[in-house]
C-alpha positions as protocol buffer text, in pm:
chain_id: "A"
residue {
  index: 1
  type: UNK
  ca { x: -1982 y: -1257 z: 865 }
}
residue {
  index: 2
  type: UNK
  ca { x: -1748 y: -1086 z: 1125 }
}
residue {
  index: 3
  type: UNK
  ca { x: -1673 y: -720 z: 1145 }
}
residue {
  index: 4
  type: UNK
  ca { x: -1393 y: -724 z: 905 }
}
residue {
  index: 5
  type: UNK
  ca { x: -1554 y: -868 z: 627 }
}
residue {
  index: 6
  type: UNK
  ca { x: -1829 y: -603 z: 660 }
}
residue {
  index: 7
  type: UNK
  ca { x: -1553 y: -330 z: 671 }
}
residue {
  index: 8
  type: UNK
  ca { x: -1397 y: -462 z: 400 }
}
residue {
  index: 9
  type: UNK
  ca { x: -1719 y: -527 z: 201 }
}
residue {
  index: 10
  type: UNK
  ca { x: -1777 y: -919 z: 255 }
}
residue {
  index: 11
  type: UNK
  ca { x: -1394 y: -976 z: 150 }
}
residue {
  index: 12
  type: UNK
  ca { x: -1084 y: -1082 z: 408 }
}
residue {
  index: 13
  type: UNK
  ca { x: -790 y: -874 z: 404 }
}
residue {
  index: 14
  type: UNK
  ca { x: -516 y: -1076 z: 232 }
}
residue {
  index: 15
  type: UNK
  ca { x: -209 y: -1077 z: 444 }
}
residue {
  index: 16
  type: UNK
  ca { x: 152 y: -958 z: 299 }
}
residue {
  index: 17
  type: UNK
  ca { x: 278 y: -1353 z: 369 }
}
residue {
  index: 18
  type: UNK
  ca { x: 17 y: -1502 z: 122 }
}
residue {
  index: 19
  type: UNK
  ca { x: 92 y: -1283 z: -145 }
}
residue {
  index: 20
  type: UNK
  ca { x: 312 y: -1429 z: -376 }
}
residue {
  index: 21
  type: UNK
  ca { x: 485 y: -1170 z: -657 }
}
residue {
  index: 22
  type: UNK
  ca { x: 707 y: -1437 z: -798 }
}
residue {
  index: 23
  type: UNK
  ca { x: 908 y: -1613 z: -628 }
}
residue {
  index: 24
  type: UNK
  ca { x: 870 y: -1379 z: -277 }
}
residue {
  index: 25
  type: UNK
  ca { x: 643 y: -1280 z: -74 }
}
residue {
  index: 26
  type: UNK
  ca { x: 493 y: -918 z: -66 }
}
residue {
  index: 27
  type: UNK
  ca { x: 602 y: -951 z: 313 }
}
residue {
  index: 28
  type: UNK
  ca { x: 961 y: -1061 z: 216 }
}
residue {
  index: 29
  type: UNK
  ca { x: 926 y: -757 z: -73 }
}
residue {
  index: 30
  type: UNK
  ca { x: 800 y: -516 z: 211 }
}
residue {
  index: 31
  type: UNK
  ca { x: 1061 y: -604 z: 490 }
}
residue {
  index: 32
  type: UNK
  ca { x: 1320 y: -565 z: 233 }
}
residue {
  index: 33
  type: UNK
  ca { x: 1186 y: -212 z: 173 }
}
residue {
  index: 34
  type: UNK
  ca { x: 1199 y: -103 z: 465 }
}
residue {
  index: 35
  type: UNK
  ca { x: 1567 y: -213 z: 520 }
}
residue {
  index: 36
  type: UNK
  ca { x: 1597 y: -16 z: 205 }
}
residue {
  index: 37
  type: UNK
  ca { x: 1470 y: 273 z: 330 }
}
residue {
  index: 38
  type: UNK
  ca { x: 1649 y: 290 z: 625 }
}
residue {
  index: 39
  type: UNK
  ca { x: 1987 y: 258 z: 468 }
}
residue {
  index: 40
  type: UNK
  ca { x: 2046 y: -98 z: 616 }
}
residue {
  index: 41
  type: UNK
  ca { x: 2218 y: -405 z: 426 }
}
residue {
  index: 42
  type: UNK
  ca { x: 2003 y: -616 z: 251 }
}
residue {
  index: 43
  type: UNK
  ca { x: 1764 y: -321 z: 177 }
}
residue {
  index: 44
  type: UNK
  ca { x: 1561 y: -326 z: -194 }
}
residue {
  index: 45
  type: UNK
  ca { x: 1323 y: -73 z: -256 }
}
residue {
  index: 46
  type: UNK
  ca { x: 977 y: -236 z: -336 }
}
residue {
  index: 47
  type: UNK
  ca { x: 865 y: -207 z: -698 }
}
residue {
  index: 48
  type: UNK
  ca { x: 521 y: -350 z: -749 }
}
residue {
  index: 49
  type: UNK
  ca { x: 399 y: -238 z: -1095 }
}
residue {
  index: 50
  type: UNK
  ca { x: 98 y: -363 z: -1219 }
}
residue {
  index: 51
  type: UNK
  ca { x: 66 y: -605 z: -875 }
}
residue {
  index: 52
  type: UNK
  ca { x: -276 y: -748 z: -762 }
}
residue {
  index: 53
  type: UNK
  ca { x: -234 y: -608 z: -419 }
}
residue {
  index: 54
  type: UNK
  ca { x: -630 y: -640 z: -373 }
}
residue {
  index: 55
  type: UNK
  ca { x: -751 y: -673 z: -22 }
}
residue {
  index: 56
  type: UNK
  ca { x: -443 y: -653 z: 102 }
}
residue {
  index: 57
  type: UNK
  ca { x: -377 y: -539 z: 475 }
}
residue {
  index: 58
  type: UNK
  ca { x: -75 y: -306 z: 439 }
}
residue {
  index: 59
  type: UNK
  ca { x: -160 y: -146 z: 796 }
}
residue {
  index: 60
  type: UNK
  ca { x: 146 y: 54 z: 953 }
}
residue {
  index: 61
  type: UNK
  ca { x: 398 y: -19 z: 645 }
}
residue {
  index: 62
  type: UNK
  ca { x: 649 y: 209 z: 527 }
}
residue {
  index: 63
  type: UNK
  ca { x: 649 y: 216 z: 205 }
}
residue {
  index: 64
  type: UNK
  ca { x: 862 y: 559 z: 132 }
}
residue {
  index: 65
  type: UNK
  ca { x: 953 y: 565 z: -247 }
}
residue {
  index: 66
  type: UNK
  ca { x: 787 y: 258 z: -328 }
}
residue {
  index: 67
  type: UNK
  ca { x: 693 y: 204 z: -688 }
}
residue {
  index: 68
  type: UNK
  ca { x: 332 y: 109 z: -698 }
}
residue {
  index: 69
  type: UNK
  ca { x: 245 y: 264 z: -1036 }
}
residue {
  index: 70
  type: UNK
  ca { x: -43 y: 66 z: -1175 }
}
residue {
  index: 71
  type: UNK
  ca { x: -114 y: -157 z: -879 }
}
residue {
  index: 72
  type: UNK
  ca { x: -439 y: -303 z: -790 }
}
residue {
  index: 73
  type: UNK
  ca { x: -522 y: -179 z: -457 }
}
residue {
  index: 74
  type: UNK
  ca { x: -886 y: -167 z: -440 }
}
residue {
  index: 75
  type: UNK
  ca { x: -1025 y: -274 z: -112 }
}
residue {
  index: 76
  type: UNK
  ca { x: -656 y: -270 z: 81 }
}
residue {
  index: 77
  type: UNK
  ca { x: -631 y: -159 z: 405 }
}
residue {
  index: 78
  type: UNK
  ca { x: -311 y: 80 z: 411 }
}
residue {
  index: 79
  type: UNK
  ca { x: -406 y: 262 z: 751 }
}
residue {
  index: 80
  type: UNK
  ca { x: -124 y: 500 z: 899 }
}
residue {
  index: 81
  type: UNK
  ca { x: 127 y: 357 z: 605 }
}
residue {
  index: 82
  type: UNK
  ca { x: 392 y: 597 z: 498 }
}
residue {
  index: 83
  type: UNK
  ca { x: 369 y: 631 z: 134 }
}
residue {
  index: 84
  type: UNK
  ca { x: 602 y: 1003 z: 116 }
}
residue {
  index: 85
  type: UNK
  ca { x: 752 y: 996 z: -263 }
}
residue {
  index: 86
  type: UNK
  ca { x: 600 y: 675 z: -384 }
}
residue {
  index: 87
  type: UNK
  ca { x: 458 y: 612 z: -743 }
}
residue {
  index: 88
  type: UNK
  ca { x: 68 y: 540 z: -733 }
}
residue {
  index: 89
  type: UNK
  ca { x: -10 y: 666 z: -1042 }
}
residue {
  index: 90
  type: UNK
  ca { x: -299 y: 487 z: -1259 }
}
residue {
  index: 91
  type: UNK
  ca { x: -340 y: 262 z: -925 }
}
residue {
  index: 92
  type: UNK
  ca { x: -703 y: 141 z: -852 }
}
residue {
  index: 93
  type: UNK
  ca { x: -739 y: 281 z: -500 }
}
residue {
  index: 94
  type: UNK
  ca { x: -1118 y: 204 z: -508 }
}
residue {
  index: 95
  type: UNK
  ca { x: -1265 y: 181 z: -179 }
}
residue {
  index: 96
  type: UNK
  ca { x: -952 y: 165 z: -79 }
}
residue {
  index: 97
  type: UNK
  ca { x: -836 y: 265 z: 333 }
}
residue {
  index: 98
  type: UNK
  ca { x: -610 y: 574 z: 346 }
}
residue {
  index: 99
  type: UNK
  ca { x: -698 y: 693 z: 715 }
}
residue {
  index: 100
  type: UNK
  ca { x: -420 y: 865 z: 858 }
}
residue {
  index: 101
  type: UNK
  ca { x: -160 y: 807 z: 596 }
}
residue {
  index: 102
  type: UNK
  ca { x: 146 y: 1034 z: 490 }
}
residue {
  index: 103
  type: UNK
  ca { x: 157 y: 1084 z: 107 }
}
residue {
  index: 104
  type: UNK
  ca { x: 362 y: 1372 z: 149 }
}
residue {
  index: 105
  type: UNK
  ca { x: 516 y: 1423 z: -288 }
}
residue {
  index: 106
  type: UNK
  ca { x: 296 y: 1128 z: -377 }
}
residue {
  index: 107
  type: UNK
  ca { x: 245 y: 1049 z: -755 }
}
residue {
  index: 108
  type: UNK
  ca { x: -94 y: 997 z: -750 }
}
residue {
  index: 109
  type: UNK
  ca { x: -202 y: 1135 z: -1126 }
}
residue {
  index: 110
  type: UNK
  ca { x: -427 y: 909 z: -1286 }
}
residue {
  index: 111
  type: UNK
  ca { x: -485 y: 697 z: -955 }
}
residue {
  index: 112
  type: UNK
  ca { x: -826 y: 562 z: -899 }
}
residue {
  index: 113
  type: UNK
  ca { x: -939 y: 696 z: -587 }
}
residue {
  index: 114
  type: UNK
  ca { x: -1316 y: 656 z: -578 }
}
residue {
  index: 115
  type: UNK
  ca { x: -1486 y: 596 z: -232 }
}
residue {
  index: 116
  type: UNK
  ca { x: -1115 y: 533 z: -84 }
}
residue {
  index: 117
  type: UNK
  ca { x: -1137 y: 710 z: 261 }
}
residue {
  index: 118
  type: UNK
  ca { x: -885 y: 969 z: 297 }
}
residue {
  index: 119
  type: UNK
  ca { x: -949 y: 1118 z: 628 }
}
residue {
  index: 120
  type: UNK
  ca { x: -662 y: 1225 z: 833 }
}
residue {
  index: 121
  type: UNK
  ca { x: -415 y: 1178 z: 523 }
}
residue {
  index: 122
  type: UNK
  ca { x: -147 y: 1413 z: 438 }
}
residue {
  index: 123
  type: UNK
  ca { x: -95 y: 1483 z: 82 }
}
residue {
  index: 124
  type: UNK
  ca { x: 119 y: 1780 z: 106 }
}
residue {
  index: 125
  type: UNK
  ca { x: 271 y: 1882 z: -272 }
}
residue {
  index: 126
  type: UNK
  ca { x: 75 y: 1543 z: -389 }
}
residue {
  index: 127
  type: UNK
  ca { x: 83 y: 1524 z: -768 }
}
């Protein structure tokens, strides 16, 4: 067992390519958001309600105004994301890693947030 799967509690982080949310990936989904976000062509903003996003490393992403409402995070490694103005409420954020993350007028009410590490994390006017 390496140090990752004792970080992530005997599990491996599930990487956006392998996820499959019909018929894209959540990496596909993600870079798409971020075009979206940006204001480029081809841009789609990322909803993922109700997804099994489990385990999933989401390290670094922006993911401003995503909907996430009702997503299965628990475990996921979202280190430094950007999550400003995105839905997470009823998500399962269990153990979930929010180090250093902006959740600046996130929806977080009914969100699941038990043992998720927070530190660092900005949750200015958070609902």
């Amino acid at each position: 067992m390496g140090v990752l799967d004792l970080i992530s509690g005997g599990k491996r982080l599930r990487k956006p390519k392998g996820i499959r949310l019909g018929r894209k990936s959540l990496s596909e989904i993600l870079e798409a958001h971020e075009k979206f976000h940006r204001g480029l062509p081809g841009g789609v903003r990322a909803v993922l309600s109700g997804a099994d996003l489990s385990h999933a490393d989401l390290r670094g992403r922006d993911l401003t105004g995503s909907v996430l409402a009702g997503c299965n995070l628990q475990g996921s490694d979202i280190r430094g994301s950007k999550l400003g103005s995105a839905d997470l409420s009823q998500s399962d954020l269990r153990s979930a890693d929010l180090r250093n993350c902006d959740l600046t007028e996130t929806k977080l009410a009914g969100a699941n947030l038990s043992e998720a590490d927070l530190s660092g994390t900005e949750l200015f006017r958070g609902d």
